[in-house]
């Protein structure tokens, strides 16, 4: 069968966002708070495959419906400031038209605009990003509109990110109607928070994207598989939901391969079902686990491998003994891996691996 429901690729937007309504509601409520409030600056932290990019696009759409001008998700890069200005101009033009649909303006005003939100040549060529962002905010406030800037793939030591956050902080001081949402890997965001210029973000609203509730995944599958023309009994559907381990990306992979392995009548054999789950897991390991491990140091990996002998939770003392290092030395890597969101501390003195299928991937690499 051909899959027309699931979207198993990074950045692809699924037809329905699963299990994140509370997060989107919290962020949207923050937009309704007073300019300058803590809730108007949000940090989204999540491992690969946990749906950060998809969530940003959902927030963008919902904020537009509420009348905000949105700079849709922009990846941190050399031209990020310019792209943010362009996106605000493009999205905000809808509020700068008269009843006949024509852009207002026509002469260079005091704020340096010509038509709509387009800057004069002098402003465009000589003024800074911060100046342009401030003037766009002023111009849009005349129409009772606020600005929301969304940034993906946050990186430490990025001069462009520092430029954005510094400009945002200045606008906050002026009580401008602006809001900011930044998303990134836990380790990258942690490094950003330690940047001297960006310490302001320590006061931002932080949201850790955890696994989806299996019940939410199962409920989604109950609706999605019939739409895809696949007949799955309750036991199979529940097993498929459990196999995702709460990862939004794995949800898409599992759904996609079940559709692919079903016959033309929408039936899937027990063997085909097992093959679909196995293929989804293999794809996840290649796309997520291999990339995660590639970014770690050798000692980080040694720490994780020292955990593999345990079923779920590992004692720090046991890890240190298996690594052949002191407890203090092991604690150093414990802190690094927790900061990166790769392990978590379920109780005092113990850790467990937080990334789905990562333990299996590491075991496979030892074979």
Tab-separated table of N, CA, C and O in Angstrom, residues 19-125:
chain	number	residue	atom	x	y	z
A	19	UNK	N	-0.191	14.576	21.359
A	19	UNK	CA	0.255	14.648	22.742
A	19	UNK	C	1.000	15.904	23.156
A	19	UNK	O	1.659	15.904	24.202
A	20	UNK	N	0.884	16.976	22.400
A	20	UNK	CA	1.610	18.205	22.752
A	20	UNK	C	0.680	19.399	22.978
A	20	UNK	O	1.141	20.541	23.013
A	21	UNK	N	-0.604	19.165	23.151
A	21	UNK	CA	-1.557	20.277	23.252
A	21	UNK	C	-1.296	21.146	24.483
A	21	UNK	O	-1.450	22.367	24.422
A	22	UNK	N	-0.901	20.534	25.605
A	22	UNK	CA	-0.627	21.343	26.795
A	22	UNK	C	0.539	22.296	26.560
A	22	UNK	O	0.512	23.458	26.993
A	23	UNK	N	1.564	21.816	25.852
A	23	UNK	CA	2.724	22.670	25.573
A	23	UNK	C	2.325	23.835	24.685
A	23	UNK	O	2.678	24.996	24.956
A	24	UNK	N	1.598	23.554	23.608
A	24	UNK	CA	1.181	24.637	22.712
A	24	UNK	C	0.268	25.615	23.451
A	24	UNK	O	0.390	26.837	23.274
A	25	UNK	N	-0.617	25.107	24.286
A	25	UNK	CA	-1.515	26.000	25.039
A	25	UNK	C	-0.729	26.889	25.997
A	25	UNK	O	-1.035	28.083	26.131
A	26	UNK	N	0.281	26.310	26.667
A	26	UNK	CA	1.093	27.112	27.592
A	26	UNK	C	1.807	28.242	26.866
A	26	UNK	O	1.871	29.382	27.354
A	27	UNK	N	2.366	27.930	25.692
A	27	UNK	CA	3.088	28.959	24.936
A	27	UNK	C	2.135	30.023	24.428
A	27	UNK	O	2.429	31.236	24.493
A	28	UNK	N	0.966	29.624	23.943
A	28	UNK	CA	-0.009	30.595	23.446
A	28	UNK	C	-0.543	31.469	24.570
A	28	UNK	O	-0.774	32.665	24.376
A	29	UNK	N	-0.724	30.890	25.756
A	29	UNK	CA	-1.129	31.705	26.907
A	29	UNK	C	-0.047	32.725	27.249
A	29	UNK	O	-0.346	33.852	27.646
A	30	UNK	N	1.213	32.314	27.080
A	30	UNK	CA	2.308	33.247	27.309
A	30	UNK	C	2.263	34.433	26.361
A	30	UNK	O	2.595	35.569	26.748
A	31	UNK	N	1.837	34.200	25.130
A	31	UNK	CA	1.732	35.292	24.162
A	31	UNK	C	0.673	36.312	24.571
A	31	UNK	O	0.747	37.485	24.186
A	32	UNK	N	-0.306	35.853	25.342
A	32	UNK	CA	-1.364	36.760	25.786
A	32	UNK	C	-0.963	37.541	27.037
A	32	UNK	O	-1.695	38.423	27.465
A	33	UNK	N	0.188	37.195	27.632
A	33	UNK	CA	0.645	37.916	28.816
A	33	UNK	C	1.196	39.284	28.421
A	33	UNK	O	1.366	39.592	27.237
A	34	UNK	N	1.507	40.079	29.411
A	34	UNK	CA	1.989	41.434	29.167
A	34	UNK	C	3.350	41.414	28.471
A	34	UNK	O	4.179	40.546	28.773
A	35	UNK	N	3.604	42.334	27.538
A	35	UNK	CA	4.932	42.435	26.927
A	35	UNK	C	6.009	42.548	27.997
A	35	UNK	O	5.854	43.281	28.976
A	36	UNK	N	7.080	41.763	27.809
A	36	UNK	CA	8.174	41.771	28.766
A	36	UNK	C	8.081	40.681	29.814
A	36	UNK	O	9.032	40.495	30.587
A	37	UNK	N	6.970	39.947	29.866
A	37	UNK	CA	6.831	38.910	30.877
A	37	UNK	C	7.720	37.709	30.545
A	37	UNK	O	8.077	37.475	29.388
A	38	UNK	N	8.043	36.936	31.571
A	38	UNK	CA	8.910	35.771	31.409
A	38	UNK	C	8.320	34.770	30.425
A	38	UNK	O	9.050	34.125	29.669
A	39	UNK	N	7.002	34.619	30.414
A	39	UNK	CA	6.346	33.620	29.584
A	39	UNK	C	6.436	33.916	28.087
A	39	UNK	O	6.061	33.088	27.262
A	40	UNK	N	6.953	35.095	27.734
A	40	UNK	CA	7.066	35.441	26.320
A	40	UNK	C	8.395	35.000	25.709
A	40	UNK	O	8.606	35.179	24.514
A	41	UNK	N	9.269	34.449	26.514
A	41	UNK	CA	10.521	33.869	26.004
A	41	UNK	C	10.548	32.410	26.432
A	41	UNK	O	10.529	32.104	27.627
A	42	UNK	N	10.580	31.502	25.471
A	42	UNK	CA	10.483	30.074	25.762
A	42	UNK	C	11.644	29.319	25.137
A	42	UNK	O	12.032	29.590	23.994
A	43	UNK	N	12.174	28.370	25.895
A	43	UNK	CA	13.194	27.456	25.395
A	43	UNK	C	12.603	26.056	25.330
A	43	UNK	O	12.129	25.523	26.335
A	44	UNK	N	12.611	25.456	24.132
A	44	UNK	CA	12.156	24.081	23.944
A	44	UNK	C	13.375	23.173	23.861
A	44	UNK	O	14.210	23.329	22.966
A	45	UNK	N	13.488	22.232	24.777
A	45	UNK	CA	14.617	21.312	24.785
A	45	UNK	C	14.121	19.905	24.473
A	45	UNK	O	13.138	19.442	25.057
A	46	UNK	N	14.779	19.229	23.550
A	46	UNK	CA	14.370	17.873	23.232
A	46	UNK	C	15.403	17.152	22.389
A	46	UNK	O	16.098	17.776	21.583
A	47	UNK	N	15.483	15.835	22.596
A	47	UNK	CA	16.404	15.039	21.796
A	47	UNK	C	15.916	14.936	20.354
A	47	UNK	O	14.775	15.286	20.042
A	48	UNK	N	16.773	14.468	19.478
A	48	UNK	CA	16.392	14.230	18.094
A	48	UNK	C	15.216	13.252	18.051
A	48	UNK	O	15.191	12.274	18.778
A	49	UNK	N	14.277	13.561	17.182
A	49	UNK	CA	13.126	12.682	17.047
A	49	UNK	C	11.995	12.974	18.007
A	49	UNK	O	10.982	12.279	18.003
A	50	UNK	N	12.144	14.017	18.845
A	50	UNK	CA	11.102	14.333	19.806
A	50	UNK	C	10.188	15.466	19.340
A	50	UNK	O	9.375	15.961	20.112
A	51	UNK	N	10.314	15.876	18.090
A	51	UNK	CA	9.309	16.740	17.486
A	51	UNK	C	9.468	18.226	17.704
A	51	UNK	O	8.482	18.970	17.647
A	52	UNK	N	10.692	18.705	17.915
A	52	UNK	CA	10.880	20.146	18.167
A	52	UNK	C	10.466	20.982	16.959
A	52	UNK	O	9.740	21.965	17.092
A	53	UNK	N	10.936	20.603	15.778
A	53	UNK	CA	10.651	21.391	14.575
A	53	UNK	C	9.163	21.403	14.260
A	53	UNK	O	8.584	22.454	13.948
A	54	UNK	N	8.528	20.234	14.334
A	54	UNK	CA	7.092	20.145	14.066
A	54	UNK	C	6.315	21.008	15.051
A	54	UNK	O	5.355	21.700	14.679
A	55	UNK	N	6.737	21.000	16.303
A	55	UNK	CA	6.062	21.794	17.325
A	55	UNK	C	6.201	23.288	17.041
A	55	UNK	O	5.251	24.063	17.205
A	56	UNK	N	7.369	23.714	16.574
A	56	UNK	CA	7.561	25.124	16.220
A	56	UNK	C	6.613	25.551	15.108
A	56	UNK	O	6.020	26.643	15.160
A	57	UNK	N	6.452	24.712	14.098
A	57	UNK	CA	5.542	25.060	12.996
A	57	UNK	C	4.090	25.110	13.471
A	57	UNK	O	3.304	25.947	13.014
A	58	UNK	N	3.727	24.224	14.380
A	58	UNK	CA	2.374	24.249	14.937
A	58	UNK	C	2.145	25.541	15.716
A	58	UNK	O	1.083	26.182	15.596
A	59	UNK	N	3.122	25.945	16.509
A	59	UNK	CA	3.021	27.198	17.258
A	59	UNK	C	2.900	28.377	16.303
A	59	UNK	O	2.125	29.314	16.542
A	60	UNK	N	3.660	28.333	15.210
A	60	UNK	CA	3.595	29.416	14.216
A	60	UNK	C	2.182	29.568	13.673
A	60	UNK	O	1.642	30.686	13.597
A	61	UNK	N	1.559	28.466	13.295
A	61	UNK	CA	0.204	28.523	12.732
A	61	UNK	C	-0.805	29.036	13.750
A	61	UNK	O	-1.662	29.876	13.446
A	62	UNK	N	-0.712	28.531	14.985
A	62	UNK	CA	-1.668	28.928	16.020
A	62	UNK	C	-1.495	30.396	16.409
A	62	UNK	O	-2.484	31.085	16.681
A	63	UNK	N	-0.251	30.866	16.425
A	63	UNK	CA	-0.011	32.280	16.759
A	63	UNK	C	-0.546	33.195	15.659
A	63	UNK	O	-1.089	34.272	15.944
A	64	UNK	N	-0.392	32.781	14.395
A	64	UNK	CA	-0.953	33.572	13.284
A	64	UNK	C	-2.469	33.688	13.416
A	64	UNK	O	-3.045	34.757	13.156
A	65	UNK	N	-3.114	32.575	13.801
A	65	UNK	CA	-4.562	32.608	13.974
A	65	UNK	C	-4.975	33.600	15.051
A	65	UNK	O	-6.087	34.137	15.006
A	66	UNK	N	-4.078	33.869	15.975
A	66	UNK	CA	-4.365	34.817	17.054
A	66	UNK	C	-3.896	36.226	16.738
A	66	UNK	O	-3.881	37.086	17.612
A	67	UNK	N	-3.497	36.446	15.505
A	67	UNK	CA	-3.176	37.795	15.056
A	67	UNK	C	-1.738	38.223	15.194
A	67	UNK	O	-1.409	39.385	14.953
A	68	UNK	N	-0.849	37.299	15.578
A	68	UNK	CA	0.564	37.644	15.661
A	68	UNK	C	1.208	37.597	14.281
A	68	UNK	O	0.818	36.810	13.413
A	69	UNK	N	2.199	38.445	14.095
A	69	UNK	CA	3.062	38.371	12.924
A	69	UNK	C	4.212	37.439	13.289
A	69	UNK	O	4.887	37.654	14.302
A	70	UNK	N	4.422	36.400	12.494
A	70	UNK	CA	5.332	35.328	12.873
A	70	UNK	C	6.501	35.218	11.906
A	70	UNK	O	6.308	35.134	10.693
A	71	UNK	N	7.708	35.232	12.472
A	71	UNK	CA	8.890	34.831	11.712
A	71	UNK	C	8.987	33.328	11.881
A	71	UNK	O	9.420	32.836	12.919
A	72	UNK	N	8.507	32.589	10.878
A	72	UNK	CA	8.418	31.136	10.966
A	72	UNK	C	9.780	30.524	11.269
A	72	UNK	O	10.813	31.172	11.098
A	73	UNK	N	9.807	29.261	11.757
A	73	UNK	CA	11.061	28.672	12.244
A	73	UNK	C	12.250	28.879	11.326
A	73	UNK	O	12.228	28.521	10.152
A	74	UNK	N	13.292	29.485	11.873
A	74	UNK	CA	14.522	29.780	11.147
A	74	UNK	C	15.676	29.064	11.829
A	74	UNK	O	15.869	29.201	13.039
A	75	UNK	N	16.424	28.299	11.060
A	75	UNK	CA	17.572	27.584	11.611
A	75	UNK	C	18.722	28.564	11.812
A	75	UNK	O	18.953	29.462	10.974
A	76	UNK	N	19.438	28.427	12.929
A	76	UNK	CA	20.587	29.293	13.195
A	76	UNK	C	21.613	29.128	12.081
A	76	UNK	O	22.073	28.020	11.791
A	77	UNK	N	21.954	30.252	11.435
A	77	UNK	CA	22.907	30.245	10.322
A	77	UNK	C	23.444	31.655	10.136
A	77	UNK	O	23.026	32.589	10.827
A	78	UNK	N	24.360	31.805	9.177
A	78	UNK	CA	24.981	33.113	8.960
A	78	UNK	C	23.967	34.186	8.588
A	78	UNK	O	24.115	35.345	8.970
A	79	UNK	N	22.933	33.814	7.822
A	79	UNK	CA	21.979	34.824	7.360
A	79	UNK	C	20.680	34.824	8.161
A	79	UNK	O	19.669	35.363	7.716
A	80	UNK	N	20.699	34.221	9.356
A	80	UNK	CA	19.483	34.149	10.167
A	80	UNK	C	18.860	35.520	10.443
A	80	UNK	O	17.640	35.686	10.272
A	81	UNK	N	19.607	36.551	10.854
A	81	UNK	CA	18.969	37.849	11.121
A	81	UNK	C	18.234	38.409	9.900
A	81	UNK	O	17.111	38.906	10.031
A	82	UNK	N	18.856	38.314	8.726
A	82	UNK	CA	18.212	38.819	7.516
A	82	UNK	C	16.938	38.043	7.208
A	82	UNK	O	15.916	38.615	6.816
A	83	UNK	N	16.986	36.716	7.387
A	83	UNK	CA	15.812	35.897	7.109
A	83	UNK	C	14.671	36.237	8.066
A	83	UNK	O	13.496	36.251	7.656
A	84	UNK	N	14.988	36.519	9.325
A	84	UNK	CA	13.947	36.873	10.290
A	84	UNK	C	13.257	38.168	9.872
A	84	UNK	O	12.016	38.263	9.899
A	85	UNK	N	14.032	39.157	9.484
A	85	UNK	CA	13.439	40.421	9.029
A	85	UNK	C	12.546	40.183	7.823
A	85	UNK	O	11.408	40.690	7.754
A	86	UNK	N	13.017	39.407	6.859
A	86	UNK	CA	12.221	39.134	5.649
A	86	UNK	C	10.922	38.414	5.994
A	86	UNK	O	9.857	38.716	5.434
A	87	UNK	N	10.986	37.464	6.904
A	87	UNK	CA	9.786	36.705	7.266
A	87	UNK	C	8.771	37.578	7.990
A	87	UNK	O	7.557	37.434	7.784
A	88	UNK	N	9.240	38.480	8.840
A	88	UNK	CA	8.319	39.403	9.514
A	88	UNK	C	7.652	40.318	8.488
A	88	UNK	O	6.440	40.559	8.539
A	89	UNK	N	8.439	40.807	7.551
A	89	UNK	CA	7.878	41.674	6.511
A	89	UNK	C	6.835	40.933	5.686
A	89	UNK	O	5.738	41.451	5.436
A	90	UNK	N	7.161	39.712	5.265
A	90	UNK	CA	6.231	38.950	4.425
A	90	UNK	C	4.943	38.619	5.172
A	90	UNK	O	3.839	38.777	4.638
A	91	UNK	N	5.065	38.156	6.423
A	91	UNK	CA	3.875	37.753	7.166
A	91	UNK	C	3.058	38.955	7.622
A	91	UNK	O	1.830	38.860	7.752
A	92	UNK	N	3.723	40.082	7.855
A	92	UNK	CA	3.024	41.249	8.372
A	92	UNK	C	2.320	42.086	7.326
A	92	UNK	O	1.466	42.916	7.673
A	93	UNK	N	2.630	41.853	6.046
A	93	UNK	CA	2.010	42.668	4.993
A	93	UNK	C	0.486	42.543	4.988
A	93	UNK	O	-0.221	43.469	4.586
A	94	UNK	N	-0.052	41.406	5.477
A	94	UNK	CA	-1.512	41.216	5.480
A	94	UNK	C	-2.220	42.240	6.360
A	94	UNK	O	-3.434	42.478	6.199
A	95	UNK	N	-1.485	42.827	7.307
A	95	UNK	CA	-2.081	43.823	8.189
A	95	UNK	C	-1.822	45.256	7.712
A	95	UNK	O	-2.242	46.203	8.368
A	96	UNK	N	-1.143	45.378	6.584
A	96	UNK	CA	-0.748	46.710	6.118
A	96	UNK	C	-1.450	47.071	4.811
A	96	UNK	O	-0.923	47.807	3.987
A	97	UNK	N	-2.650	46.537	4.615
A	97	UNK	CA	-3.393	46.798	3.378
A	97	UNK	C	-4.675	47.544	3.675
A	97	UNK	O	-5.273	47.400	4.740
A	98	UNK	N	-5.108	48.361	2.696
A	98	UNK	CA	-6.381	49.059	2.865
A	98	UNK	C	-7.525	48.140	2.448
A	98	UNK	O	-7.318	46.966	2.128
A	99	UNK	N	-8.738	48.654	2.437
A	99	UNK	CA	-9.911	47.837	2.150
A	99	UNK	C	-9.899	47.266	0.736
A	99	UNK	O	-10.564	46.271	0.461
A	100	UNK	N	-9.149	47.880	-0.139
A	100	UNK	CA	-9.068	47.382	-1.518
A	100	UNK	C	-7.904	46.425	-1.715
A	100	UNK	O	-7.633	45.985	-2.818
A	101	UNK	N	-7.215	46.112	-0.608
A	101	UNK	CA	-6.132	45.144	-0.699
A	101	UNK	C	-4.806	45.732	-1.120
A	101	UNK	O	-3.866	44.985	-1.404
A	102	UNK	N	-4.696	47.071	-1.161
A	102	UNK	CA	-3.440	47.709	-1.564
A	102	UNK	C	-2.606	48.023	-0.325
A	102	UNK	O	-3.138	48.396	0.716
A	103	UNK	N	-1.294	47.889	-0.453
A	103	UNK	CA	-0.402	48.204	0.657
A	103	UNK	C	-0.448	49.687	0.964
A	103	UNK	O	-0.411	50.529	0.057
A	104	UNK	N	-0.506	50.012	2.247
A	104	UNK	CA	-0.524	51.414	2.647
A	104	UNK	C	0.884	51.982	2.565
A	104	UNK	O	1.876	51.259	2.639
A	105	UNK	N	0.979	53.261	2.446
A	105	UNK	CA	2.288	53.918	2.371
A	105	UNK	C	2.533	54.463	0.984
A	105	UNK	O	1.622	54.648	0.184
A	106	UNK	N	3.779	54.712	0.691
A	106	UNK	CA	4.116	55.248	-0.615
A	106	UNK	C	5.199	56.290	-0.560
A	106	UNK	O	5.845	56.578	-1.544
A	107	UNK	N	5.396	56.844	0.636
A	107	UNK	CA	6.483	57.788	0.831
A	107	UNK	C	7.285	57.348	2.049
A	107	UNK	O	6.774	56.659	2.931
A	108	UNK	N	8.514	57.766	2.096
A	108	UNK	CA	9.365	57.384	3.210
A	108	UNK	C	8.963	58.170	4.451
A	108	UNK	O	9.064	59.386	4.483
A	109	UNK	N	8.462	57.430	5.457
A	109	UNK	CA	8.002	58.078	6.671
A	109	UNK	C	9.107	58.187	7.700
A	109	UNK	O	10.266	57.853	7.460
A	110	UNK	N	8.694	58.598	8.897
A	110	UNK	CA	9.669	58.820	9.968
A	110	UNK	C	10.357	57.521	10.389
A	110	UNK	O	11.489	57.543	10.861
A	111	UNK	N	9.667	56.401	10.214
A	111	UNK	CA	10.256	55.133	10.618
A	111	UNK	C	11.122	54.513	9.533
A	111	UNK	O	11.710	53.452	9.736
A	112	UNK	N	11.179	55.126	8.381
A	112	UNK	CA	12.054	54.613	7.328
A	112	UNK	C	11.419	53.591	6.412
A	112	UNK	O	12.120	52.830	5.746
A	113	UNK	N	10.071	53.546	6.340
A	113	UNK	CA	9.378	52.610	5.466
A	113	UNK	C	8.916	53.317	4.193
A	113	UNK	O	8.660	54.515	4.177
A	114	UNK	N	8.803	52.520	3.143
A	114	UNK	CA	8.240	53.047	1.899
A	114	UNK	C	6.800	52.567	1.779
A	114	UNK	O	5.868	53.273	2.118
A	115	UNK	N	6.608	51.339	1.309
A	115	UNK	CA	5.274	50.753	1.188
A	115	UNK	C	5.162	49.580	2.142
A	115	UNK	O	6.055	48.725	2.210
A	116	UNK	N	4.055	49.528	2.908
A	116	UNK	CA	3.865	48.421	3.827
A	116	UNK	C	4.971	48.355	4.856
A	116	UNK	O	5.224	49.300	5.598
A	117	UNK	N	5.671	47.219	4.888
A	117	UNK	CA	6.755	47.017	5.838
A	117	UNK	C	8.117	47.006	5.164
A	117	UNK	O	9.103	46.559	5.756
A	118	UNK	N	8.173	47.514	3.953
A	118	UNK	CA	9.437	47.551	3.224
A	118	UNK	C	10.234	48.796	3.603
A	118	UNK	O	9.714	49.912	3.588
A	119	UNK	N	11.501	48.603	3.932
A	119	UNK	CA	12.355	49.714	4.334
A	119	UNK	C	12.834	50.499	3.121
A	119	UNK	O	12.953	49.965	2.007
A	120	UNK	N	13.144	51.744	3.385
A	120	UNK	CA	13.783	52.547	2.346
A	120	UNK	C	15.181	51.998	2.076
A	120	UNK	O	15.741	51.254	2.887
A	121	UNK	N	15.735	52.338	0.953
A	121	UNK	CA	17.074	51.850	0.609
A	121	UNK	C	18.096	52.257	1.658
A	121	UNK	O	18.994	51.475	2.002
A	122	UNK	N	17.969	53.469	2.175
A	122	UNK	CA	18.938	53.963	3.153
A	122	UNK	C	18.905	53.108	4.427
A	122	UNK	O	19.945	52.734	4.970
A	123	UNK	N	17.692	52.791	4.898
A	123	UNK	CA	17.568	51.961	6.095
A	123	UNK	C	18.043	50.545	5.818
A	123	UNK	O	18.780	49.945	6.600
A	124	UNK	N	17.626	50.004	4.677
A	124	UNK	CA	17.970	48.631	4.331
A	124	UNK	C	19.483	48.424	4.262
A	124	UNK	O	20.005	47.394	4.682
A	125	UNK	N	20.180	49.392	3.755
A	125	UNK	CA	21.618	49.233	3.503
A	125	UNK	C	22.494	49.653	4.682
A	125	UNK	O	23.636	49.188	4.792
